[in-house]
mmCIF file of C-alpha atoms in Angstrom:
data_model
loop_
_atom_site.group_PDB
_atom_site.id
_atom_site.type_symbol
_atom_site.label_atom_id
_atom_site.label_comp_id
_atom_site.label_asym_id
_atom_site.label_seq_id
_atom_site.Cartn_x
_atom_site.Cartn_y
_atom_site.Cartn_z
ATOM 1 C CA MET A 117 7.061 55.322 -21.125
ATOM 2 C CA ASN A 118 9.695 52.230 -21.448
ATOM 3 C CA LEU A 119 9.873 51.974 -18.259
ATOM 4 C CA VAL A 120 6.100 51.710 -17.229
ATOM 5 C CA ARG A 121 5.914 49.383 -20.180
ATOM 6 C CA LEU A 122 8.676 47.031 -18.847
ATOM 7 C CA PHE A 123 7.209 47.570 -15.184
ATOM 8 C CA LEU A 124 3.693 46.474 -16.361
ATOM 9 C CA ILE A 125 4.937 43.220 -18.033
ATOM 10 C CA THR A 126 7.046 42.154 -15.185
ATOM 11 C CA THR A 127 3.929 42.743 -13.048
ATOM 12 C CA LEU A 128 2.013 40.581 -15.204
ATOM 13 C CA LEU A 129 4.634 37.586 -15.175
ATOM 14 C CA ILE A 130 5.140 37.935 -11.516
ATOM 15 C CA ILE A 131 2.002 37.897 -10.056
ATOM 16 C CA PRO A 132 0.448 34.305 -11.645
ATOM 17 C CA ILE A 133 3.901 32.794 -10.388
ATOM 18 C CA CYS A 134 3.383 33.940 -7.123
ATOM 19 C CA ALA A 135 -0.021 32.631 -6.994
ATOM 20 C CA ILE A 136 1.403 29.114 -8.171
ATOM 21 C CA GLY A 137 3.931 29.160 -5.440
ATOM 22 C CA GLN A 138 1.012 29.536 -2.862
ATOM 23 C CA ALA A 139 -1.348 27.206 -4.255
ATOM 24 C CA LYS A 140 -2.217 24.407 -1.902
ATOM 25 C CA PRO A 141 -0.715 21.135 -2.648
ATOM 26 C CA VAL A 142 -3.272 18.234 -3.969
ATOM 27 C CA ALA A 143 -3.614 15.575 -1.080
ATOM 28 C CA PRO A 144 -2.954 12.329 -2.847
ATOM 29 C CA LYS A 145 -6.264 10.495 -4.209
ATOM 30 C CA LYS A 146 -8.278 8.274 -1.277
ATOM 31 C CA SER A 147 -8.874 4.902 -1.971
ATOM 32 C CA PRO A 148 -12.576 4.457 -2.629
ATOM 33 C CA TYR A 149 -12.099 1.223 -0.692
ATOM 34 C CA ILE A 150 -11.478 2.793 2.616
ATOM 35 C CA GLY A 151 -14.325 2.492 4.995
ATOM 36 C CA TYR A 152 -15.499 -0.835 2.950
ATOM 37 C CA GLU A 153 -16.922 -3.624 4.922
ATOM 38 C CA TYR A 154 -17.480 -7.138 4.079
ATOM 39 C CA LYS A 155 -17.852 -10.467 5.606
ATOM 40 C CA GLY A 156 -14.792 -13.061 5.565
ATOM 41 C CA VAL A 157 -14.662 -15.182 2.330
ATOM 42 C CA LEU A 158 -12.647 -17.880 1.175
ATOM 43 C CA PRO A 159 -9.653 -16.989 -1.059
ATOM 44 C CA ASN A 160 -10.162 -16.458 -4.585
ATOM 45 C CA ALA A 161 -13.674 -15.604 -4.125
ATOM 46 C CA THR A 162 -15.053 -12.353 -5.538
ATOM 47 C CA LEU A 163 -16.442 -9.365 -2.874
ATOM 48 C CA PRO A 164 -20.141 -8.307 -3.433
ATOM 49 C CA ASN A 165 -18.226 -4.783 -4.889
ATOM 50 C CA GLY A 166 -16.378 -6.974 -7.846
ATOM 51 C CA VAL A 167 -12.969 -7.254 -6.023
ATOM 52 C CA LYS A 168 -11.254 -10.339 -5.741
ATOM 53 C CA HIS A 169 -9.927 -11.556 -2.813
ATOM 54 C CA TYR A 170 -6.885 -14.064 -2.994
ATOM 55 C CA GLY A 171 -6.716 -14.166 1.281
ATOM 56 C CA GLY A 172 -4.665 -12.396 3.833
ATOM 57 C CA GLY A 173 -2.582 -12.566 7.235
ATOM 58 C CA LEU A 174 -3.021 -11.383 10.660
ATOM 59 C CA ILE A 175 -0.868 -8.850 12.090
ATOM 60 C CA GLY A 176 -0.362 -7.641 15.480
ATOM 61 C CA ASP A 177 -1.624 -9.697 18.458
ATOM 62 C CA ILE A 178 -3.689 -12.179 16.938
ATOM 63 C CA ASP A 179 -5.491 -12.872 20.216
ATOM 64 C CA ALA A 180 -6.978 -9.270 20.804
ATOM 65 C CA ASP A 181 -10.352 -8.206 20.039
ATOM 66 C CA PRO A 182 -10.419 -6.743 17.531
ATOM 67 C CA VAL A 183 -7.701 -8.347 15.340
ATOM 68 C CA TYR A 184 -5.761 -6.567 12.589
ATOM 69 C CA GLY A 185 -5.178 -7.741 9.035
ATOM 70 C CA ILE A 186 -3.805 -7.528 5.599
ATOM 71 C CA SER A 187 -5.422 -8.960 2.377
ATOM 72 C CA GLN A 188 -4.379 -9.162 -1.144
ATOM 73 C CA LEU A 189 -7.007 -8.305 -3.970
ATOM 74 C CA GLU A 190 -7.462 -7.746 -7.275
ATOM 75 C CA LYS A 191 -9.840 -5.744 -9.740
ATOM 76 C CA GLY A 192 -9.183 -5.780 -13.108
ATOM 77 C CA ARG A 193 -5.341 -4.927 -13.512
ATOM 78 C CA THR A 194 -5.198 -3.548 -10.451
ATOM 79 C CA LYS A 195 -3.823 -5.211 -7.528
ATOM 80 C CA MET A 196 -4.199 -4.341 -3.858
ATOM 81 C CA LEU A 197 -3.306 -4.590 -0.299
ATOM 82 C CA TRP A 198 -5.746 -3.833 2.376
ATOM 83 C CA LEU A 199 -5.312 -3.139 6.063
ATOM 84 C CA GLU A 200 -8.033 -3.968 7.485
ATOM 85 C CA VAL A 201 -9.684 -4.534 11.358
ATOM 86 C CA SER A 202 -11.967 -7.063 12.507
ATOM 87 C CA THR A 203 -16.087 -6.133 13.133
ATOM 88 C CA GLY A 204 -16.767 -9.178 15.061
ATOM 89 C CA LYS A 205 -18.129 -12.351 14.472
ATOM 90 C CA ASP A 206 -21.688 -12.869 12.842
ATOM 91 C CA SER A 207 -24.186 -15.745 14.391
ATOM 92 C CA GLY A 208 -22.664 -18.216 12.097
ATOM 93 C CA GLY A 209 -18.919 -17.486 13.302
ATOM 94 C CA ILE A 210 -18.247 -15.447 9.803
ATOM 95 C CA THR A 211 -16.014 -12.560 10.652
ATOM 96 C CA GLY A 212 -16.829 -9.019 9.214
ATOM 97 C CA TRP A 213 -13.781 -6.633 8.038
ATOM 98 C CA HIS A 214 -13.597 -2.924 7.615
ATOM 99 C CA VAL A 215 -11.057 -1.647 5.622
ATOM 100 C CA LEU A 216 -8.466 1.030 6.944
ATOM 101 C CA ASP A 217 -5.991 1.536 4.296
ATOM 102 C CA ALA A 218 -5.538 0.615 0.911
ATOM 103 C CA LEU A 219 -2.320 0.488 -1.767
ATOM 104 C CA SER A 220 -3.300 0.289 -5.168
ATOM 105 C CA PHE A 221 -0.772 -1.362 -7.809
ATOM 106 C CA GLN A 222 -1.577 -0.751 -11.767
ATOM 107 C CA ALA A 223 1.296 -0.925 -13.521
ATOM 108 C CA MET A 224 3.122 -3.907 -12.306
ATOM 109 C CA THR A 225 4.851 -6.505 -14.359
ATOM 110 C CA LYS A 226 4.766 -10.125 -14.416
ATOM 111 C CA SER A 227 8.223 -10.048 -12.771
ATOM 112 C CA ASP A 228 6.954 -7.558 -9.884
ATOM 113 C CA TYR A 229 6.182 -9.645 -6.939
ATOM 114 C CA LEU A 230 3.636 -8.469 -4.307
ATOM 115 C CA PHE A 231 3.940 -9.416 -0.589
ATOM 116 C CA PHE A 232 2.553 -8.797 2.735
ATOM 117 C CA ALA A 233 3.540 -9.537 6.069
ATOM 118 C CA GLY A 234 3.273 -13.397 6.779
ATOM 119 C CA ASP A 235 4.027 -14.283 3.183
ATOM 120 C CA PRO A 236 6.010 -17.334 3.696
ATOM 121 C CA SER A 237 8.440 -16.850 1.039
ATOM 122 C CA ILE A 238 9.646 -13.177 1.940
ATOM 123 C CA PHE A 239 11.620 -12.565 5.215
ATOM 124 C CA CYS A 240 13.123 -9.058 5.361
ATOM 125 C CA ARG A 241 15.374 -7.266 7.971
ATOM 126 C CA ARG A 242 17.082 -3.888 8.582
ATOM 127 C CA GLN A 243 20.514 -4.081 10.386
ATOM 128 C CA GLY A 244 19.750 -7.593 11.187
ATOM 129 C CA THR A 245 16.390 -7.192 12.916
ATOM 130 C CA GLU A 246 13.194 -8.429 11.292
ATOM 131 C CA ILE A 247 10.585 -5.356 10.096
ATOM 132 C CA VAL A 248 7.301 -6.068 11.116
ATOM 133 C CA ASN A 249 4.167 -5.622 9.317
ATOM 134 C CA LEU A 250 6.149 -4.803 6.147
ATOM 135 C CA VAL A 251 4.632 -5.088 2.779
ATOM 136 C CA GLY A 252 5.785 -4.187 -0.334
ATOM 137 C CA VAL A 253 6.504 -4.683 -4.131
ATOM 138 C CA GLY A 254 9.824 -5.904 -5.903
ATOM 139 C CA LYS A 255 11.688 -8.706 -7.792
ATOM 140 C CA ILE A 256 12.568 -12.361 -6.908
ATOM 141 C CA LEU A 257 16.022 -13.273 -7.739
ATOM 142 C CA ARG A 258 15.363 -17.153 -7.416
ATOM 143 C CA ARG A 259 18.859 -18.398 -8.087
ATOM 144 C CA GLN A 260 20.354 -15.948 -5.173
ATOM 145 C CA ALA A 261 17.435 -16.909 -3.278
ATOM 146 C CA VAL A 262 16.685 -12.866 -2.972
ATOM 147 C CA PHE A 263 13.915 -10.742 -2.737
ATOM 148 C CA ARG A 264 15.066 -6.909 -4.158
ATOM 149 C CA PRO A 265 12.235 -4.472 -2.829
ATOM 150 C CA THR A 266 11.500 -1.121 -4.721
ATOM 151 C CA LYS A 267 8.956 0.103 -2.478
ATOM 152 C CA LEU A 268 8.169 -0.709 1.027
ATOM 153 C CA TRP A 269 5.710 0.237 3.445
ATOM 154 C CA ILE A 270 4.632 -0.830 7.106
ATOM 155 C CA ALA A 271 1.158 -1.561 8.200
ATOM 156 C CA ASP A 272 0.978 0.979 11.561
ATOM 157 C CA LEU A 273 -1.628 -0.427 13.645
ATOM 158 C CA LYS A 274 -1.214 3.071 15.729
ATOM 159 C CA THR A 275 -1.998 4.995 13.005
ATOM 160 C CA GLN A 276 -4.107 2.457 11.050
ATOM 161 C CA LYS A 277 -2.344 3.199 7.649
ATOM 162 C CA PHE A 278 0.166 2.131 5.220
ATOM 163 C CA GLU A 279 3.329 4.252 6.204
ATOM 164 C CA PRO A 280 5.942 4.198 3.740
ATOM 165 C CA THR A 281 9.740 2.948 4.766
ATOM 166 C CA SER A 282 12.759 3.103 3.112
ATOM 167 C CA VAL A 283 14.260 0.366 0.991
ATOM 168 C CA ALA A 284 17.951 1.461 1.979
ATOM 169 C CA GLY A 285 19.490 -1.222 4.320
ATOM 170 C CA VAL A 286 16.564 -4.081 3.774
ATOM 171 C CA LYS A 287 18.183 -7.185 3.208
ATOM 172 C CA CYS A 288 15.230 -9.938 1.964
ATOM 173 C CA GLU A 289 15.597 -13.322 1.837
ATOM 174 C CA TYR A 290 13.500 -15.364 -0.677
ATOM 175 C CA SER A 291 12.799 -19.301 -0.250
ATOM 176 C CA GLU A 292 10.261 -21.306 -2.526
ATOM 177 C CA PRO A 293 7.272 -21.828 -0.573
#
């Protein structure tokens, strides 16, 4: 009788554990901004969706059509980087943009610095070679003229995503703009 009871208790404990182990992993939450389209704006303008646009830069072949870019934005206390592709120009010559991917940073401190490819004050290399289309967050050490990245991504134009990359072996210089 005790063996039957032990068997039932063991079975009741093992089944939920097995079920948990086979549960599908939860996919990361997709940014609500992916797929958003807007017309080009001047820096510090607010887009129709309430996001403040701080400007950006072109990446890849800037003479191509379409052209790719990275923009820095903010909504409330959330800072963002958007990987975008141009959608053409309207009759007034204003370029339209389509958001392909987005990175959000909600818990940044005052000492954190967010940068993207083309930032004139940050230059990063891995094993002496420049890392193209790099974006990230880290700390500026002004006296040492160094930027210490804590997280990095590469804007991959083939996948049209921000792909995480290791900070190992990355050396970044900082120069006052």
